[in-house]
Short mmCIF file of C-alpha atoms in Angstrom, two decimals:
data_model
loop_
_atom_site.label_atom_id
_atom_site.label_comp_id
_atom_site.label_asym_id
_atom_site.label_seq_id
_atom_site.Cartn_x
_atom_site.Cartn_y
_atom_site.Cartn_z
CA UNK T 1 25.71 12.88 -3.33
CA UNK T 2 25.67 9.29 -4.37
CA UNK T 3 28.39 6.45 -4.17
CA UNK T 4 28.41 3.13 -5.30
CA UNK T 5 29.17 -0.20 -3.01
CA UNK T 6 29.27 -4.03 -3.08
CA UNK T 7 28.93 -4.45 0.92
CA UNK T 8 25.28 -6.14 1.26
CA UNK T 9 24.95 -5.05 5.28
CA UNK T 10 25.87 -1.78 4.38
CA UNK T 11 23.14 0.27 6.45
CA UNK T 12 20.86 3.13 5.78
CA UNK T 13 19.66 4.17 2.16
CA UNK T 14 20.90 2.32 -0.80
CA UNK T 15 19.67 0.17 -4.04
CA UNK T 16 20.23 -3.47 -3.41
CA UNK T 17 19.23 -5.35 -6.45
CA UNK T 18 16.82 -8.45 -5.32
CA UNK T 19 17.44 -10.16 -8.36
CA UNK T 20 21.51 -10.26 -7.51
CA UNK T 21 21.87 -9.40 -4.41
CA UNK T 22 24.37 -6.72 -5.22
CA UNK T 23 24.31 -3.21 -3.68
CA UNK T 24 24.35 -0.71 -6.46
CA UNK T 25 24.41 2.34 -4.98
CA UNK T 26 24.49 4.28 -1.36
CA UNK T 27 22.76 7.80 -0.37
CA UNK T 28 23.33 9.43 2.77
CA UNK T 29 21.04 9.66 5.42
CA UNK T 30 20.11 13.55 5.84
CA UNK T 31 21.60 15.71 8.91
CA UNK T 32 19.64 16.84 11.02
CA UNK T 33 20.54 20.42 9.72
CA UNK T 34 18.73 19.26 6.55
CA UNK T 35 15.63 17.85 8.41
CA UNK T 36 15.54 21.17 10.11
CA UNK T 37 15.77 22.98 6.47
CA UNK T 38 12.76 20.89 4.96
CA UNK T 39 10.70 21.69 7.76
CA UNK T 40 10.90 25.54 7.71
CA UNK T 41 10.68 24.48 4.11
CA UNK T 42 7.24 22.77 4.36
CA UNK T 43 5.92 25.63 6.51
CA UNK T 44 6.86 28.65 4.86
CA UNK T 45 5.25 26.89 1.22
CA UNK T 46 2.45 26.02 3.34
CA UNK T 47 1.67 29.95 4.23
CA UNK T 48 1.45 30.67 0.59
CA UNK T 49 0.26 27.34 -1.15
CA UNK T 50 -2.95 27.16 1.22
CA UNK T 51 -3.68 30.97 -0.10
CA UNK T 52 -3.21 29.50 -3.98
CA UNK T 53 -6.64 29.06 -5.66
CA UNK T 54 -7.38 25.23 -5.56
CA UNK T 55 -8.46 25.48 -9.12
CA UNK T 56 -4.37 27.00 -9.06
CA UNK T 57 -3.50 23.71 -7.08
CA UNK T 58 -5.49 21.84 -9.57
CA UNK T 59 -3.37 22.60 -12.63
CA UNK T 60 -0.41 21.45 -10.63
CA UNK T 61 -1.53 18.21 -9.41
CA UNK T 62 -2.90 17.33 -12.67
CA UNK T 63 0.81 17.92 -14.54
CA UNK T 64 1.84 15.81 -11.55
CA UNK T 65 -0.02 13.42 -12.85
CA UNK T 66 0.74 13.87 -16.32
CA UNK T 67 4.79 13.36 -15.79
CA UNK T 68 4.00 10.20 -14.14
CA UNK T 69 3.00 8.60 -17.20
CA UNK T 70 5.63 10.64 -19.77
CA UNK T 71 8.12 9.25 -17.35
CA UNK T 72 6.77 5.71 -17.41
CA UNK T 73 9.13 3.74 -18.49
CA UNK T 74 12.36 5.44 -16.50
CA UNK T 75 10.24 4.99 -13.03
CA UNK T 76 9.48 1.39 -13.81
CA UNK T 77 13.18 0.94 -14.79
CA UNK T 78 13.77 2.30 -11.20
CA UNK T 79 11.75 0.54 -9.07
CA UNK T 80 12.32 -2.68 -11.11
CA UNK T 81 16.03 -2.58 -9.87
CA UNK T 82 15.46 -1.43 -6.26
CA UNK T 83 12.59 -3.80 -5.00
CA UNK T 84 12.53 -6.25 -8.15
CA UNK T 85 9.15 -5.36 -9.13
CA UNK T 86 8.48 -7.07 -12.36
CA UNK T 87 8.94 -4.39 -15.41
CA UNK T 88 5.27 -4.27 -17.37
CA UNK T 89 3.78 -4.41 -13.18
CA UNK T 90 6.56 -1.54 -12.34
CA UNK T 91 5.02 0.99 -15.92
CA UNK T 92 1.59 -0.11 -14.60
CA UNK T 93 2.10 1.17 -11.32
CA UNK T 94 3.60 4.49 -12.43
CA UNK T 95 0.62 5.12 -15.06
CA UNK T 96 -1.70 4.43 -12.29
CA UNK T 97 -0.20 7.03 -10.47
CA UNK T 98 -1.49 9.08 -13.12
CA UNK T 99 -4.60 8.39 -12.50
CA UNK T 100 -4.48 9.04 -8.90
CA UNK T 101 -3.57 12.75 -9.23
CA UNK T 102 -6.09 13.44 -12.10
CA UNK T 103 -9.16 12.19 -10.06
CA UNK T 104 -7.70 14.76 -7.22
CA UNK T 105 -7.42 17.37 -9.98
CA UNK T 106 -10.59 17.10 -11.48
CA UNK T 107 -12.74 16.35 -8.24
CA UNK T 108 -11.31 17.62 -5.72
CA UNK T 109 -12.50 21.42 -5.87
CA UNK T 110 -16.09 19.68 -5.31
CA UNK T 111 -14.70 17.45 -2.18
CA UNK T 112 -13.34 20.17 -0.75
CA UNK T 113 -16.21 22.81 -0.91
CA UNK T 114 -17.90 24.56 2.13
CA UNK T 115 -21.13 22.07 2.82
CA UNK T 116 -24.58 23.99 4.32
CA UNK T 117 -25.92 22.36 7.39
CA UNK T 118 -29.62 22.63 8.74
CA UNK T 119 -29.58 25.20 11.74
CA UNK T 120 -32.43 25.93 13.66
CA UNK T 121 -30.59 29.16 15.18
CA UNK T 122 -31.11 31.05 12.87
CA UNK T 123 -28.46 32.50 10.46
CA UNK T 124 -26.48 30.26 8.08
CA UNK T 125 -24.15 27.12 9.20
CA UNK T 126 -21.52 26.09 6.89
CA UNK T 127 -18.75 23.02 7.52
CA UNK T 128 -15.45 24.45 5.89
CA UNK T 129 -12.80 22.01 4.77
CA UNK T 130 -9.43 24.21 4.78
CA UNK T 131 -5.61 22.46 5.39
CA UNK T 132 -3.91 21.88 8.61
CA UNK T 133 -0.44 22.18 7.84
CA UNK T 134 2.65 20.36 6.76
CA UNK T 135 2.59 16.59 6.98
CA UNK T 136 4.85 13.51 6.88
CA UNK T 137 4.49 10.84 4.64
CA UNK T 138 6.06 7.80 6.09
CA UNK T 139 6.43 5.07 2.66
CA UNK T 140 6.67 1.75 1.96
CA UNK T 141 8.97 -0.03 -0.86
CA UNK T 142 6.43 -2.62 -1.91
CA UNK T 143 4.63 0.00 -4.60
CA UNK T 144 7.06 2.95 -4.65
CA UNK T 145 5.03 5.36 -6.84
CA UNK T 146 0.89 4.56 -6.19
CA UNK T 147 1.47 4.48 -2.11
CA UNK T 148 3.44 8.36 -2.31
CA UNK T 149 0.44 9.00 -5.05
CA UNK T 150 -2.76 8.56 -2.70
CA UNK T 151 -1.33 10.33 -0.04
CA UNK T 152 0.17 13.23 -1.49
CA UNK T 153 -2.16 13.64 -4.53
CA UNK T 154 -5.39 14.75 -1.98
CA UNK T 155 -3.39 16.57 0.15
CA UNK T 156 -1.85 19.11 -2.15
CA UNK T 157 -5.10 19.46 -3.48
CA UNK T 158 -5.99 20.59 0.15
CA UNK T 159 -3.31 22.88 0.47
CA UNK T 160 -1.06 21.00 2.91
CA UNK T 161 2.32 20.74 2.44
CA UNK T 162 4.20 17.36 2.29
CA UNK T 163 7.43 16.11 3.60
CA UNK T 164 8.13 12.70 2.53
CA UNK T 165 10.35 9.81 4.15
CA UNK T 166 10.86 6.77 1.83
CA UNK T 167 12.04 3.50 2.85
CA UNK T 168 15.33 3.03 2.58
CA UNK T 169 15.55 0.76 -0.02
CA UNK T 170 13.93 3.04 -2.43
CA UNK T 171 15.98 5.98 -2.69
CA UNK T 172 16.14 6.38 -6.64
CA UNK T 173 12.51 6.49 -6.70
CA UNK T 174 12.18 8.89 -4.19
CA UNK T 175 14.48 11.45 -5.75
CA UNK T 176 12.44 10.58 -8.91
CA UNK T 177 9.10 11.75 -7.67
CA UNK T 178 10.89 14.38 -6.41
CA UNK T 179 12.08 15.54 -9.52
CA UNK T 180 7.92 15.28 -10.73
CA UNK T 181 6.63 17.45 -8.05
CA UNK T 182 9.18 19.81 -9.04
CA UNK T 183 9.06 19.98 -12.73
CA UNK T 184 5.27 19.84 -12.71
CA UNK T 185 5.59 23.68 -10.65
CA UNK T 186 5.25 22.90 -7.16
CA UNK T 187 6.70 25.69 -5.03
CA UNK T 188 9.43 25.02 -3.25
CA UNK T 189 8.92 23.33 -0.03
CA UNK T 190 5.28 22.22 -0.97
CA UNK T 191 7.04 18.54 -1.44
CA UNK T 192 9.94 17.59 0.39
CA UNK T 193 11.62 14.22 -0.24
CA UNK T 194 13.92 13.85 3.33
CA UNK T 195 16.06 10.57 3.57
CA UNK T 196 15.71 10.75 7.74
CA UNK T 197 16.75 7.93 10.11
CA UNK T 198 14.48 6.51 12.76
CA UNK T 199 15.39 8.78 15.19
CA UNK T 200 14.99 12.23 13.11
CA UNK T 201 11.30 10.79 12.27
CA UNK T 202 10.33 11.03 16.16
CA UNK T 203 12.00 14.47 15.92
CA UNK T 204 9.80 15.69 12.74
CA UNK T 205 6.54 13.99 14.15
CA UNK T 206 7.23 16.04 17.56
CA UNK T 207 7.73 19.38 15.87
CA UNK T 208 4.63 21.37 15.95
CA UNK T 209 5.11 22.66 12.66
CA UNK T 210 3.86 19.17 11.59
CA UNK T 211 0.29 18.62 11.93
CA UNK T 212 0.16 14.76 10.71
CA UNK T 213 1.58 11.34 10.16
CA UNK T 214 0.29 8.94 7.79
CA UNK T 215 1.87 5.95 7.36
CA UNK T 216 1.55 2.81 5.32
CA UNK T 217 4.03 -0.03 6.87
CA UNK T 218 3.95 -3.31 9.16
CA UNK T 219 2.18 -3.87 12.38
CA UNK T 220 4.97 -2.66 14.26
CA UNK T 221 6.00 0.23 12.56
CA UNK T 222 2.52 1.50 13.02
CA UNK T 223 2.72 0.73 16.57
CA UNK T 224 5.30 2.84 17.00
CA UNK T 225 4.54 5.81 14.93
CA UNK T 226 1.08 5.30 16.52
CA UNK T 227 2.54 5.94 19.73
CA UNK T 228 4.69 8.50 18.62
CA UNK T 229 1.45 10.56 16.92
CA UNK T 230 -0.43 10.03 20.39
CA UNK T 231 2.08 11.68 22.62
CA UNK T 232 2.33 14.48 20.29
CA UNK T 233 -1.33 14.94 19.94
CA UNK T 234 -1.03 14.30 16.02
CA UNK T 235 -3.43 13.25 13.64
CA UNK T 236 -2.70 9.77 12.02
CA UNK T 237 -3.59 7.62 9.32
CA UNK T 238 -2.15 3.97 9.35
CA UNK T 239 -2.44 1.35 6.55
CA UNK T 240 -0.38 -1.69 7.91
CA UNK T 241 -0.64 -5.57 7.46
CA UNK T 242 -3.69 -7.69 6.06
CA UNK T 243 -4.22 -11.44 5.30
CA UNK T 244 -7.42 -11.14 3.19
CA UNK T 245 -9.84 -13.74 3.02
CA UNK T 246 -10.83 -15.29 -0.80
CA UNK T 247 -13.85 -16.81 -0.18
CA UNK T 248 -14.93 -19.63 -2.97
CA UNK T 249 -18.57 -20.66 -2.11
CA UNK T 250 -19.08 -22.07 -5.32
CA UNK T 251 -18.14 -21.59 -9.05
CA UNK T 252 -19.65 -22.83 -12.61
CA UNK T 253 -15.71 -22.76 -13.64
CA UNK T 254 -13.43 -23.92 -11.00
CA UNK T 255 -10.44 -24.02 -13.29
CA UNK T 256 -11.00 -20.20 -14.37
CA UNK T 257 -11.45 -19.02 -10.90
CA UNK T 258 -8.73 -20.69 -9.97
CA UNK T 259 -6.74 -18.91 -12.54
CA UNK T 260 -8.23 -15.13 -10.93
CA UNK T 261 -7.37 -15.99 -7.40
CA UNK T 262 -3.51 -17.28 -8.46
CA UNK T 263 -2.99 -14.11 -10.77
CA UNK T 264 -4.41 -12.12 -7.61
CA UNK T 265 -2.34 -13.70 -5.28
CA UNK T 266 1.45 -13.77 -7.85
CA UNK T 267 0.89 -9.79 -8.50
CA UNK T 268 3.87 -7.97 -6.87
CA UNK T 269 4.97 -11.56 -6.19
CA UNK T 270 2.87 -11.46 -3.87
CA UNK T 271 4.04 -8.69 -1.64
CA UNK T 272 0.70 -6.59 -1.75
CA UNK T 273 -1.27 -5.83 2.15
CA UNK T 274 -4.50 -6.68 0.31
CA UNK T 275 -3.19 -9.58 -1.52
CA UNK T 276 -5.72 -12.86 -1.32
CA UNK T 277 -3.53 -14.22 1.35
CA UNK T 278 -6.29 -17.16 2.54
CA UNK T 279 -8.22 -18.65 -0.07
CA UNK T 280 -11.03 -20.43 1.86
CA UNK T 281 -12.79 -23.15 -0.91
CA UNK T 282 -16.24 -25.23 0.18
CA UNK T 283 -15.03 -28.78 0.45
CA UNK T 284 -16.81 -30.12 -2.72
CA UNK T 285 -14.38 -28.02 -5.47
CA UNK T 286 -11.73 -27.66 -2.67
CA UNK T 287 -9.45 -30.51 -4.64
CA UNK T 288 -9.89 -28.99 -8.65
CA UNK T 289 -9.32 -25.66 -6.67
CA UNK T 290 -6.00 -26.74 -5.37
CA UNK T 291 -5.21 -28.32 -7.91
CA UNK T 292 -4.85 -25.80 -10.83
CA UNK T 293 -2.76 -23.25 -8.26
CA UNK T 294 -0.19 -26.69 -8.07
CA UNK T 295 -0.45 -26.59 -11.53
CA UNK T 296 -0.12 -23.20 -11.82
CA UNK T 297 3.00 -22.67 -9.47
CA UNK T 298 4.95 -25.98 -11.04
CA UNK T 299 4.77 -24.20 -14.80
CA UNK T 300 7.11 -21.18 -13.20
CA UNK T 301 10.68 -20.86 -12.95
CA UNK T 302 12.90 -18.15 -11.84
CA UNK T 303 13.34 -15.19 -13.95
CA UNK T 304 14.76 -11.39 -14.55
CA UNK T 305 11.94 -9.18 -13.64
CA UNK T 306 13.69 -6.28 -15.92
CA UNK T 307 13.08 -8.79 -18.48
CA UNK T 308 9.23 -10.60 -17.45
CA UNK T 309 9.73 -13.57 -19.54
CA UNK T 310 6.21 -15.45 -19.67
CA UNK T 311 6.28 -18.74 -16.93
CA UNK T 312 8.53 -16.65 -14.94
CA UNK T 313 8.85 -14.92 -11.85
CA UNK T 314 10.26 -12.59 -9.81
CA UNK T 315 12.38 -12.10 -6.74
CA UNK T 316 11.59 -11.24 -3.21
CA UNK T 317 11.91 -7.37 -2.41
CA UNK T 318 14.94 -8.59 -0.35
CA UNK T 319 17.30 -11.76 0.74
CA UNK T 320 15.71 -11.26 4.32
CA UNK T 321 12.00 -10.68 3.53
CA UNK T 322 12.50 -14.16 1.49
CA UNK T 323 14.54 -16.24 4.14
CA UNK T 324 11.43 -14.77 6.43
CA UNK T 325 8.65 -16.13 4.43
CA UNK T 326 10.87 -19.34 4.19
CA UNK T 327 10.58 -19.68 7.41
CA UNK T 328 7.03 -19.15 7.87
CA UNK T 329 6.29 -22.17 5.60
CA UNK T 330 8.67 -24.63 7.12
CA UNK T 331 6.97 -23.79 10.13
CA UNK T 332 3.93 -24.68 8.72
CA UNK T 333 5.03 -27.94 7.07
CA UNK T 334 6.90 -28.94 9.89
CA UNK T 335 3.68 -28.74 11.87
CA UNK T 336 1.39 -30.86 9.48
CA UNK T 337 0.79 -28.99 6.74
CA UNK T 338 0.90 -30.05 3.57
CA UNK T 339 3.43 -28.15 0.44
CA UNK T 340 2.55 -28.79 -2.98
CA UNK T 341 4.72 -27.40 -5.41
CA UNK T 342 7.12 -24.40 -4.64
CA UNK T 343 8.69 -23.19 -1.22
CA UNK T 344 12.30 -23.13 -2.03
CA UNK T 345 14.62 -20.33 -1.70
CA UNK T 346 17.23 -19.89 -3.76
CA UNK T 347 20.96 -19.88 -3.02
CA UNK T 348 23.37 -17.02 -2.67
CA UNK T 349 22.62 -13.44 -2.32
CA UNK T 350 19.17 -13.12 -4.47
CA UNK T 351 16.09 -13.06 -2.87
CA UNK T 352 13.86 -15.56 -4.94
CA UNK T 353 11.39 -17.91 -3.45
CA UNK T 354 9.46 -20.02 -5.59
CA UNK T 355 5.79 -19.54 -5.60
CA UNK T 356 3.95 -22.09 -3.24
CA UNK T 357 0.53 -23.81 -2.93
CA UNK T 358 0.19 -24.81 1.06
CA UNK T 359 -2.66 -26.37 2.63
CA UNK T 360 -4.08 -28.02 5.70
CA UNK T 361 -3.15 -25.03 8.20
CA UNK T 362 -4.49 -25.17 11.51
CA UNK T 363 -3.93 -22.31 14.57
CA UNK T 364 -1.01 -23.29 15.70
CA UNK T 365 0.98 -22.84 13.13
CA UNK T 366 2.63 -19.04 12.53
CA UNK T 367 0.99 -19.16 8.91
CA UNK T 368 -2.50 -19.15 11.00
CA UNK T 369 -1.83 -15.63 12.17
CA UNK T 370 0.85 -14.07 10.31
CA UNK T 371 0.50 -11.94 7.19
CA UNK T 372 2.68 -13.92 4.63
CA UNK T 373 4.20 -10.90 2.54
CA UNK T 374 4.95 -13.10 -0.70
CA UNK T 375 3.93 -15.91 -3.03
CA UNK T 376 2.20 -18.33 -1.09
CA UNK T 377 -1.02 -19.27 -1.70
CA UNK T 378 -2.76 -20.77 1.55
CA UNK T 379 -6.03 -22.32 1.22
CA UNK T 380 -8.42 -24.03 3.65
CA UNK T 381 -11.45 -26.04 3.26
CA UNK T 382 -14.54 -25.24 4.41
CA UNK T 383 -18.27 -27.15 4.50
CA UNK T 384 -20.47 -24.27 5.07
CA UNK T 385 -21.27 -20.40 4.27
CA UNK T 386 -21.00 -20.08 8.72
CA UNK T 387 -17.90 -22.12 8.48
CA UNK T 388 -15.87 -20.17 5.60
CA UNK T 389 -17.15 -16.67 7.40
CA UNK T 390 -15.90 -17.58 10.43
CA UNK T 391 -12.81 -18.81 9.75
CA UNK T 392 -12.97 -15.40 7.23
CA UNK T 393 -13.23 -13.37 10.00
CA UNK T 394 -10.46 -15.02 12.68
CA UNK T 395 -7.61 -13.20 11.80
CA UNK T 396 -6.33 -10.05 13.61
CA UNK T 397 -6.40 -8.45 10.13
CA UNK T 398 -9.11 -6.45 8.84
CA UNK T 399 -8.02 -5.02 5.81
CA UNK T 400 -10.38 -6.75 2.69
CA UNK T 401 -12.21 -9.66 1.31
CA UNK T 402 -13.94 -11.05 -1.14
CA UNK T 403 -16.69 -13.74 -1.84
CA UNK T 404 -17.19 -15.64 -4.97
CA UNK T 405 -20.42 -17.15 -5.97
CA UNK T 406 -22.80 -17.83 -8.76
CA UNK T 407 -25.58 -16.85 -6.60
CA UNK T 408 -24.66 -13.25 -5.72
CA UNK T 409 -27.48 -12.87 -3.42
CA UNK T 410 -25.73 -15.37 -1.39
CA UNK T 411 -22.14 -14.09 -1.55
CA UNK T 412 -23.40 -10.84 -0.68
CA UNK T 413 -24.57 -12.21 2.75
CA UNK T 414 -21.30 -13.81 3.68
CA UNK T 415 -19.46 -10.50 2.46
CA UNK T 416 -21.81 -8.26 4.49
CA UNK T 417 -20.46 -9.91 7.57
CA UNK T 418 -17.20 -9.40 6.73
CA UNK T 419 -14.99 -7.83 9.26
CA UNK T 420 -13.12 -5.67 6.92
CA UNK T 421 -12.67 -1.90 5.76
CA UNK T 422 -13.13 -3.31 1.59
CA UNK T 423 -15.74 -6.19 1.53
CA UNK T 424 -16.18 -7.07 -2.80
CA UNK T 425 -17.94 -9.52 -4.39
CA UNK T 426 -17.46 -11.70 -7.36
CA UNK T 427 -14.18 -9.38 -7.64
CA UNK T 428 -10.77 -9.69 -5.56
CA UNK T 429 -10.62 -6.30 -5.14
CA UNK T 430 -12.36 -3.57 -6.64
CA UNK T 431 -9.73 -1.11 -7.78
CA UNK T 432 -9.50 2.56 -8.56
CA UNK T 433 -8.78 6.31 -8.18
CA UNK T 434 -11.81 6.91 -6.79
CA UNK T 435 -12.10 3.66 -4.47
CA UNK T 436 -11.55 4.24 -0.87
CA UNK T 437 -8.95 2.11 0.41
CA UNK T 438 -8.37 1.23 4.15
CA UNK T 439 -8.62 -1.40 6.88
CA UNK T 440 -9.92 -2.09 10.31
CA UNK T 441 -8.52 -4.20 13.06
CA UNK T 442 -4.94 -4.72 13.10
CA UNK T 443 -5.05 -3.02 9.59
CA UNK T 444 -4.97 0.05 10.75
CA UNK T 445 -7.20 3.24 10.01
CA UNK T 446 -7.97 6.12 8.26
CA UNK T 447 -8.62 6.07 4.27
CA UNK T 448 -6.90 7.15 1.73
CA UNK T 449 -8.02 7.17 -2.51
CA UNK T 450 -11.30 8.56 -3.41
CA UNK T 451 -14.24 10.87 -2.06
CA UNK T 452 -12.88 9.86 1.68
CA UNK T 453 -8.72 10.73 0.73
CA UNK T 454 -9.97 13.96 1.00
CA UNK T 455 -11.37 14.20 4.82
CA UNK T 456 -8.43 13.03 6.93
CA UNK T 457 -6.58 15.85 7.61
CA UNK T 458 -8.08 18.46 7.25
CA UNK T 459 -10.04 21.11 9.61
CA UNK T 460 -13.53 20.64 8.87
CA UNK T 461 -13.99 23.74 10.28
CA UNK T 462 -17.99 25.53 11.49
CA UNK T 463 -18.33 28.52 9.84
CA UNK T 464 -21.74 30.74 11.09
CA UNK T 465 -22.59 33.73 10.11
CA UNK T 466 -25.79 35.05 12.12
CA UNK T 467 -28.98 37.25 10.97
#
């Protein structure tokens, strides 16, 4: 049951359009009758769906996959108009998704097979890797599709179950992958998509029919569900904040790298944890450096990210995550450092915030610190391979990084000492089905994507069978 609303503080689960500020439609927030129902759901698909042949689960996962991409341009559409993802970024992110669920498909009845250890007890020794149980996937808005993808894609695969709370500013897309996991033959119950409040997700994390959390979110909702996984005695996997270092030691193109490390930092408009949120630049191509991003950010103007006009871009996900990153750059400025082109937010209801090029920040301003969750490109100037790695490394972040040089030898020494869980070089960010993708520090833990998406939760379990 749906209705339709123009009240912007209208609470709970709802499309707001960044781009207008208008709210398009409401969805109610599930009973707790209904949490209760997906639950015993979860369970009782989990008895039979663990017993299912994972070359059976395979199939599944791998139409999964397939609708993703027939779907394509609906889901962008969707996700477009809920978090203002620009449209050709929004199809990308879908297809991707397809991607995701065929690595799963095709490699996961290899991840997941029994592994032979060395005894010297005689008899045979195997490590089994069998599901736990039903799980809760806790979602964020900023990539709607991929972030549901590498969690649930290794997990079915596994044989766990899956019940799923999106953020409540995504609700179409929710009911959309919904839809996918049932068309593509899923039994019922092995997918659950649950619009729960706060309060019900304490509730589902304490029931012992759940057997994991994972969560991708801020600092403090990790923090909390954290906590809440602790007390419970749950497993948990947390992907939260970053401010990842982009470090320039030197370049036979300034201009060109330049370009990479602006088109790195404008995708999602910015809005991605393992965005290049510091650029640090050695001293003598710090000035050409910061000079093409000026150039860069002047040539765009605001535009309608269903349309991704070129020289545009697009809004915040929301009025309040832009009047937040607002904030975090007058901070900034008012404390010394220096704006130069972009930092405006617009008027009225729409959240867009013109992409910014800010430099000379020093500790004490919140920019220091803080993750900036948009289009701000901060860069600092450094006179040494020590100096950029150690200003690399101050952060409370430790989610990636990369290092740029012409000598790789060289970059690959800073980037060994990088205090991250995804250290790249010559590359912002090696990307990929089969890339494993997590932090370290305030980042979180746990991994998700890859060879290592498949050995969180699951019971690697000693099997022995003796002379």
């Amino acid at each position: 049951m749906t209705s339709t609303a123009s009240t912007r503080d209208e609470p709970g689960y709802r499309v707001l359009n960044p781009a207008t500020g208008e709210v398009v439609e409401t969805f109610p927030t599930a009973t707790d009758e209904q949490v209760q129902e997906a639950l015993a759901a979860a369970q009782a698909a989990f008895e039979s769906w663990r017993e299912t042949p994972i070359e059976a689960r395979a199939k599944v996962v791998a139409r999964i996959g397939e609708l993703f991409t027939e779907r394509a341009d609906k889901l962008a559409a969707i996700i477009t108009e809920e978090m203002g993802k620009p449209l050709s970024e929004a199809k990308g992110e879908a297809e991707f998704c397809t991607d995701i669920f065929r690595y799963f498909a095709e490699e996961g009845p290899g991840l997941a097979a029994d592994t032979e250890i060395k005894t010297f007890a005689g008899g045979r020794a195997v490590v089994q890797k069998l599901p736990v149980g039903p799980l809760l996937g806790i979602m964020p808005w900023n990539y709607p599709y991929y972030q549901v993808a590498r969690f649930a894609a290794p997990n079915l695969m596994l044989g766990n179950t899956v019940i799923l709370k999106h953020a409540e500013s995504c609700p179409r897309s929710a009911l959309a992958i919904q839809e996918i996991m049932d068309d593509a033959g899923l039994p019922k119950g092995a997918y659950v998509n649950v619009f729960a409040s706060h309060a019900q997700i304490a509730d589902i994390i304490a029931d012992p029919r759940i057997q994991g959390v994972s969560l991708t979110g801020s600092e403090r909702a990790g923090a909390i569900i954290g906590e809440l996984a602790g007390k419970n005695l749950k497993k948990a996997v947390l992907e939260l904040g970053g401010s990842d270092p982009f470090v320039v030691l030197d370049s036979p193109d300034v201009r060109a790298l330049a370009d990479t490390a602006w088109e790195t930092r404008m995708e999602n408009t910015g809005q991605a944890c393992n965005s290049n949120k510091r650029m640090i630049v050695m001293e003598d191509i710090f000035d050409d450096f910061v000079a093409r991003l000026t150039e860069r950010a002047k040539g765009l103007t605001p535009g309608n990210p269903a349309e991704g006009a070129e020289g545009t871009f697009a809004p915040l996900s929301s009025r309040a995550a832009a009047e937040g990153l607002a904030a975090q750059v007058r901070d900034a400025v008012e404390k010394g450092a220096t704006l130069h082109a972009g930092g405006e937010l617009s008027d009225g209801d729409a959240a867009y915030f013109s992409p910014a090029v800010l430099t000379g920040v020093t500790p004490e301003m919140r920019a220091y610190k803080e993750e900036l969750f948009g289009p701000v490109a901060v860069v600092y100037k450094v006179g040494s391979d020590e100096d950029a790695l150690r200003l690399a490394n101050d952060t409370p972040y430790g989610l990636g990084g990369s290092v740029f040089s012409a000598d790789t030898a060289r970059a690959e020494r800073v980037a060994q000492r990088l205090e991250v869980g995804m250290a790249n070089v010559n590359l912002p960010s090696a990307e990929g089905a089969e890339i494993p993708f997590g932090g370290v520090k305030r980042s979180g833990f746990g991994r998700e994507l890859g060879p290592l998406g498949m050995d969180e939760f699951v019971n690697k379990r000693m099997y022995f069978v003796a002379d």
